[in-house]
PDB file of C-alpha atoms in Angstrom:
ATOM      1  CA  UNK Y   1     126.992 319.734 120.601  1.00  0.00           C
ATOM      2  CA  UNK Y   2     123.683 321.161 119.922  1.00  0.00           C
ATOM      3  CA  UNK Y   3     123.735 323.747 116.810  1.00  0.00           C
ATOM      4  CA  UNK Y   4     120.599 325.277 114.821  1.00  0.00           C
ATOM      5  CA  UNK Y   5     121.633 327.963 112.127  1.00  0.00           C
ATOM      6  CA  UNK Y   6     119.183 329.942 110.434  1.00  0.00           C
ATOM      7  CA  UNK Y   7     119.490 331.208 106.626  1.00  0.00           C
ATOM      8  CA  UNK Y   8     117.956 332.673 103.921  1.00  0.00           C
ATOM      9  CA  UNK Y   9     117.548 336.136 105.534  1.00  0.00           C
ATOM     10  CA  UNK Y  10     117.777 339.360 103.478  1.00  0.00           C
ATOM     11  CA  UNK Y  11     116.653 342.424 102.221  1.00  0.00           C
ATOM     12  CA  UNK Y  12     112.876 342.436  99.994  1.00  0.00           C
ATOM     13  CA  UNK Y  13     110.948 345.331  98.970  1.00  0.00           C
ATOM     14  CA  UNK Y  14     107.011 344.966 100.285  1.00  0.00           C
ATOM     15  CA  UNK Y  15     104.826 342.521  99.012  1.00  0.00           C
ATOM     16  CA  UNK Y  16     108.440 340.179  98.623  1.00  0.00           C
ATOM     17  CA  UNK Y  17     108.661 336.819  99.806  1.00  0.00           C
ATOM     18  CA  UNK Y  18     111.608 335.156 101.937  1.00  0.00           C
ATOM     19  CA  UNK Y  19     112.505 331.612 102.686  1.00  0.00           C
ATOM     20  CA  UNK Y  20     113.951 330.999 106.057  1.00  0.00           C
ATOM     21  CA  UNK Y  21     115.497 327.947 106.971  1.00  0.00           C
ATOM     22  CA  UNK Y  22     116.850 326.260 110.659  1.00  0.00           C
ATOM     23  CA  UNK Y  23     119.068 323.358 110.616  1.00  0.00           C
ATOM     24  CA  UNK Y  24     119.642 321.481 112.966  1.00  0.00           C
ATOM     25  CA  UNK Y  25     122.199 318.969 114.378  1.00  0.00           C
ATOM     26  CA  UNK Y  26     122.852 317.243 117.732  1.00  0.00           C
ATOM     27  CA  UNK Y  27     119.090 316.839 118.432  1.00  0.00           C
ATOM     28  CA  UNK Y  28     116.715 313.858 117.874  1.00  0.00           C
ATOM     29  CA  UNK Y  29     115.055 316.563 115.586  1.00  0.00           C
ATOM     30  CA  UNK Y  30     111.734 314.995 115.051  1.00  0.00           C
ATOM     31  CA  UNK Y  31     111.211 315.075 119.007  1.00  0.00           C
ATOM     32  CA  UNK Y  32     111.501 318.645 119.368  1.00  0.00           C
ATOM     33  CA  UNK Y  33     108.562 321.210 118.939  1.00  0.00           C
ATOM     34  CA  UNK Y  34     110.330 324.009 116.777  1.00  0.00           C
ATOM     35  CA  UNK Y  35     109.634 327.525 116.863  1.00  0.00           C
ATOM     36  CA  UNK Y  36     110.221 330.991 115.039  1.00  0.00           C
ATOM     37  CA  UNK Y  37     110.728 334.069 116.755  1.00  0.00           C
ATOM     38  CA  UNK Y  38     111.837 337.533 115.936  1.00  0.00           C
ATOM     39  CA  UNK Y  39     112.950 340.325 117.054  1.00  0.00           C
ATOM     40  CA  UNK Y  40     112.683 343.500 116.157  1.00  0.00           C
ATOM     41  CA  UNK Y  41     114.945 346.628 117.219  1.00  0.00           C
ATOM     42  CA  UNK Y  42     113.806 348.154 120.130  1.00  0.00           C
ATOM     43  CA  UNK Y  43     111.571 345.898 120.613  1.00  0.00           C
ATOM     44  CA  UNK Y  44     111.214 342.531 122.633  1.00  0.00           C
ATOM     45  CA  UNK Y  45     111.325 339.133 121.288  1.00  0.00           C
ATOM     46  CA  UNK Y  46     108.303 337.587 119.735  1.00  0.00           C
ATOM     47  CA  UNK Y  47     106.928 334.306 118.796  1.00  0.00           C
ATOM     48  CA  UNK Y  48     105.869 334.033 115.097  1.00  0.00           C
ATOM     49  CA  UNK Y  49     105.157 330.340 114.291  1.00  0.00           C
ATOM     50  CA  UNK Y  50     105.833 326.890 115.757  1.00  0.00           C
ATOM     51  CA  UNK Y  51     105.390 323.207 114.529  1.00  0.00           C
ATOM     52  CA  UNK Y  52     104.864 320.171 116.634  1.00  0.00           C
ATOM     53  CA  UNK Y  53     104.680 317.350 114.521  1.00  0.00           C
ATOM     54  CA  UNK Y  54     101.969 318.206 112.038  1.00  0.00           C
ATOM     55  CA  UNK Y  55     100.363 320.889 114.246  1.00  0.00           C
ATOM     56  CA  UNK Y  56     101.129 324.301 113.203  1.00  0.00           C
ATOM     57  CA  UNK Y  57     100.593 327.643 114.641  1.00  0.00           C
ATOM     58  CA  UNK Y  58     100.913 331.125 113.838  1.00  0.00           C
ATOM     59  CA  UNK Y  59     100.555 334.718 115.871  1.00  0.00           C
ATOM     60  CA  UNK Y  60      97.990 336.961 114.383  1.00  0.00           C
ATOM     61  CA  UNK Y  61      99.878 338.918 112.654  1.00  0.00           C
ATOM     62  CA  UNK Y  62     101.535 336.775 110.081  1.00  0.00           C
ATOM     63  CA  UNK Y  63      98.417 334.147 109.665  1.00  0.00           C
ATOM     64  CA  UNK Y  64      97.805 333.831 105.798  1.00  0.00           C
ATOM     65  CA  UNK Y  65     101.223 334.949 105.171  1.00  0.00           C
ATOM     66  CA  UNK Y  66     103.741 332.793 106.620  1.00  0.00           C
ATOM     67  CA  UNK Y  67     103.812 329.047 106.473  1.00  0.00           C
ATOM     68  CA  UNK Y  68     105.840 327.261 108.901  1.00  0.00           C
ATOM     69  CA  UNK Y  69     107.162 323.546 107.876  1.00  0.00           C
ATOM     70  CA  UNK Y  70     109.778 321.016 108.883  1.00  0.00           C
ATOM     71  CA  UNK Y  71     111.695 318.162 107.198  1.00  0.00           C
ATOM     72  CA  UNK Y  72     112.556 315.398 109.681  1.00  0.00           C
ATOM     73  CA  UNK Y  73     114.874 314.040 107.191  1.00  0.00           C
ATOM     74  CA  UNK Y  74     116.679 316.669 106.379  1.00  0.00           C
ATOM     75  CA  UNK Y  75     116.904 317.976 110.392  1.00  0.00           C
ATOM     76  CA  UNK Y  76     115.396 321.029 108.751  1.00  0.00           C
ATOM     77  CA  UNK Y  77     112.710 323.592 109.885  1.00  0.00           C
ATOM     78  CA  UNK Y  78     111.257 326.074 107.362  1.00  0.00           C
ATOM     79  CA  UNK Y  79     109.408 329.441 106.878  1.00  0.00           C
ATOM     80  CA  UNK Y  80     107.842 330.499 104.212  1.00  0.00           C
ATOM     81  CA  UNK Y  81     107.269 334.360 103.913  1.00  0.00           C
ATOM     82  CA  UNK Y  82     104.937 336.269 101.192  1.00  0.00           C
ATOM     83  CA  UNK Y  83     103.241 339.218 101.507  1.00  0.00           C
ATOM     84  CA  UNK Y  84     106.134 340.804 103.371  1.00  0.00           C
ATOM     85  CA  UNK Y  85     105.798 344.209 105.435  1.00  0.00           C
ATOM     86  CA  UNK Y  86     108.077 346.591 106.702  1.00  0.00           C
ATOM     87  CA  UNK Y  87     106.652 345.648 109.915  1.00  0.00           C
ATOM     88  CA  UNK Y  88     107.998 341.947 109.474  1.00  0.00           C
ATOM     89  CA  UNK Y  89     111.461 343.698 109.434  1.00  0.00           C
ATOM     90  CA  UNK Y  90     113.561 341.720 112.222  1.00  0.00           C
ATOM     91  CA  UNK Y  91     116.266 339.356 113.277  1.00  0.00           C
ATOM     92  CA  UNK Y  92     114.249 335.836 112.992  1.00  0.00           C
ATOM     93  CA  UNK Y  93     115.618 333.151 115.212  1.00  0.00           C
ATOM     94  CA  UNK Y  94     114.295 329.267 115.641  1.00  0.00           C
ATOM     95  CA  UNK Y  95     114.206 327.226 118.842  1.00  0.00           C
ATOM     96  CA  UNK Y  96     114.112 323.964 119.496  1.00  0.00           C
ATOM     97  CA  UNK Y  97     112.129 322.909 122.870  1.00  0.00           C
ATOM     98  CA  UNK Y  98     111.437 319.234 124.173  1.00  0.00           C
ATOM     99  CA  UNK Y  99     110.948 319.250 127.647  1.00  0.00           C
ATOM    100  CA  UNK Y 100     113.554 321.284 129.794  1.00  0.00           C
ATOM    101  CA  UNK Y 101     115.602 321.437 126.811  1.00  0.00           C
ATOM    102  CA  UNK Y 102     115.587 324.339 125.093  1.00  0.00           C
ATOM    103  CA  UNK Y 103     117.978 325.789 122.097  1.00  0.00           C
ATOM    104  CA  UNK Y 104     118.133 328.903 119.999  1.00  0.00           C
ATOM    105  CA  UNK Y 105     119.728 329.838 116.500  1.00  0.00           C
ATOM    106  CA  UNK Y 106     121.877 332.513 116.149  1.00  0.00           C
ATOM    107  CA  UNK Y 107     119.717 334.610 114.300  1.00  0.00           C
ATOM    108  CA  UNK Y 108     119.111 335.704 110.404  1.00  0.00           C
ATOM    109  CA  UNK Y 109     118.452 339.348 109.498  1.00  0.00           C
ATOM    110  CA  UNK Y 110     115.543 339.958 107.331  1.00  0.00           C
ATOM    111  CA  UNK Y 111     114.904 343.623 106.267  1.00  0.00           C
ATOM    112  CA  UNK Y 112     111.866 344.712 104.409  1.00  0.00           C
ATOM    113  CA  UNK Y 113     112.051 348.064 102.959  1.00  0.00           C
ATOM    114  CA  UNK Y 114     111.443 349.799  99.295  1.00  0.00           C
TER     115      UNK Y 114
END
């Protein structure tokens, strides 16, 4: 049974950072291209970062500000979030993709606002 669970959502005031993290289990982890997106209300879905092996990349928006990293060993994806807007306000979800396979978290809330 494929799971990925996303933590370290929250509520920051702007200019806050956040630490999100995806494990995973029932995946060959290090074979799967992971991926954050989010989701903001009202809004559709977006991609914000993804890492395949050591190749990272980030949508506008969040370049200089969000660092996206994994942990093979740990089955762990991570993102790293300073700078933080109220724009970045959003449910933040990862996927894992190899192929036709394709999984998504659950889903962490993370709420900027002062």
């Amino acid at each position: 049974q494929v799971q990925l669970v996303e933590s370290g959502g929250g509520l920051v005031t702007p200019g806050g950072s956040l630490r999100l993290s995806c494990a995973a289990s029932g995946i060959m982890f290090s074979g799967y291209r992971m991926a954050w997106y989010r989701q903001a209300p009202g809004k559709q879905r977006e991609w914000v970062a993804a890492i395949s092996g050591d190749i990272t990349s980030y949508t506008d928006s969040v370049k200089g500000r969000f660092t996206i990293s994994r942990d093979n060993a740990k089955n762990t994806m991570y993102l790293e979030m300073d700078n933080l807007e109220p724009e970045d306000t959003a449910v933040y979800y990862c996927r894992a993709s190899s192929g036709l396979r394709n999984y998504w978290g659950q889903g962490t809330q993370v709420t900027i606002s002062s």
